[in-house]
GROMACS .gro file of C-alpha atoms in nm:
model
   74
    1MET     CA    1   2.279   0.244   0.005
    2PRO     CA    2   1.974   0.471   0.055
    3LEU     CA    3   1.662   0.384  -0.143
    4LYS     CA    4   1.674   0.722  -0.317
    5ALA     CA    5   1.995   0.614  -0.491
    6ASN     CA    6   1.798   0.341  -0.673
    7TYR     CA    7   1.507   0.568  -0.767
    8ASP     CA    8   1.338   0.467  -1.093
    9PRO     CA    9   1.042   0.684  -1.204
   10LYS     CA   10   0.909   0.395  -1.416
   11ASN     CA   11   0.879   0.168  -1.110
   12TYR     CA   12   0.628   0.302  -0.860
   13LYS     CA   13   0.345   0.222  -0.619
   14ILE     CA   14   0.018   0.407  -0.582
   15TYR     CA   15  -0.123   0.497  -0.241
   16PHE     CA   16  -0.455   0.652  -0.149
   17MET     CA   17  -0.453   0.971   0.056
   18ASP     CA   18  -0.766   0.840   0.228
   19THR     CA   19  -0.771   0.480   0.353
   20GLY     CA   20  -1.150   0.483   0.340
   21LEU     CA   21  -1.127   0.534  -0.036
   22LEU     CA   22  -0.889   0.239  -0.057
   23VAL     CA   23  -1.146   0.017   0.114
   24ALA     CA   24  -1.419   0.156  -0.113
   25PHE     CA   25  -1.216   0.062  -0.422
   26LEU     CA   26  -1.180  -0.301  -0.310
   27ASP     CA   27  -1.405  -0.564  -0.465
   28GLU     CA   28  -1.742  -0.617  -0.297
   29GLU     CA   29  -1.640  -0.925  -0.097
   30SER     CA   30  -1.320  -0.769   0.039
   31SER     CA   31  -1.494  -0.444   0.125
   32TYR     CA   32  -1.771  -0.634   0.305
   33ASP     CA   33  -1.515  -0.841   0.499
   34LEU     CA   34  -1.343  -0.527   0.626
   35ARG     CA   35  -1.664  -0.347   0.715
   36SER     CA   36  -1.791  -0.651   0.906
   37ASN     CA   37  -1.449  -0.704   1.074
   38ARG     CA   38  -1.387  -1.044   0.911
   39ASN     CA   39  -1.056  -1.171   0.769
   40PHE     CA   40  -0.872  -0.858   0.884
   41ASN     CA   41  -0.538  -1.043   0.882
   42THR     CA   42  -0.571  -1.087   0.506
   43TYR     CA   43  -0.590  -0.712   0.444
   44LYS     CA   44  -0.403  -0.549   0.731
   45GLY     CA   45  -0.061  -0.540   0.561
   46GLY     CA   46  -0.187  -0.337   0.267
   47LEU     CA   47  -0.399  -0.113   0.487
   48TYR     CA   48  -0.112  -0.040   0.726
   49GLU     CA   49   0.127   0.023   0.437
   50ASN     CA   50  -0.120   0.271   0.288
   51MET     CA   51  -0.173   0.447   0.624
   52ALA     CA   52   0.202   0.470   0.693
   53GLY     CA   53   0.269   0.605   0.343
   54ASP     CA   54  -0.008   0.862   0.383
   55MET     CA   55   0.131   0.980   0.719
   56LEU     CA   56   0.487   1.004   0.586
   57VAL     CA   57   0.381   1.213   0.285
   58LYS     CA   58   0.172   1.443   0.505
   59ALA     CA   59   0.478   1.486   0.730
   60GLY     CA   60   0.682   1.602   0.428
   61PHE     CA   61   0.879   1.286   0.347
   62ASP     CA   62   0.929   1.135   0.000
   63LEU     CA   63   0.830   0.772  -0.041
   64PHE     CA   64   1.066   0.513  -0.184
   65PHE     CA   65   1.044   0.136  -0.189
   66TYR     CA   66   1.271  -0.154  -0.265
   67LYS     CA   67   1.169  -0.438  -0.494
   68ASN     CA   68   1.374  -0.754  -0.473
   69GLU     CA   69   1.420  -0.895  -0.825
   70LYS     CA   70   1.384  -1.250  -0.686
   71SER     CA   71   1.055  -1.172  -0.513
   72THR     CA   72   0.738  -1.348  -0.625
   73ILE     CA   73   0.519  -1.060  -0.503
   74VAL     CA   74   0.409  -0.825  -0.778
   0.00000   0.00000   0.00000
């Protein structure tokens, strides 16, 4: 079933339209790590997700996501 069929306006994610702003909003240690190219593997999933979401919205697509009820990730 398409993700749009399970759309719930009360369950959402927030993405930045500028990945640089996302990095700026991180805590000081995380922001420093990224700027000095340290521990990139820790942050790359979130950064890539934000960049992909930004590109999809700019291309005219709606964003939907699936949350597994058994998942431990918030």
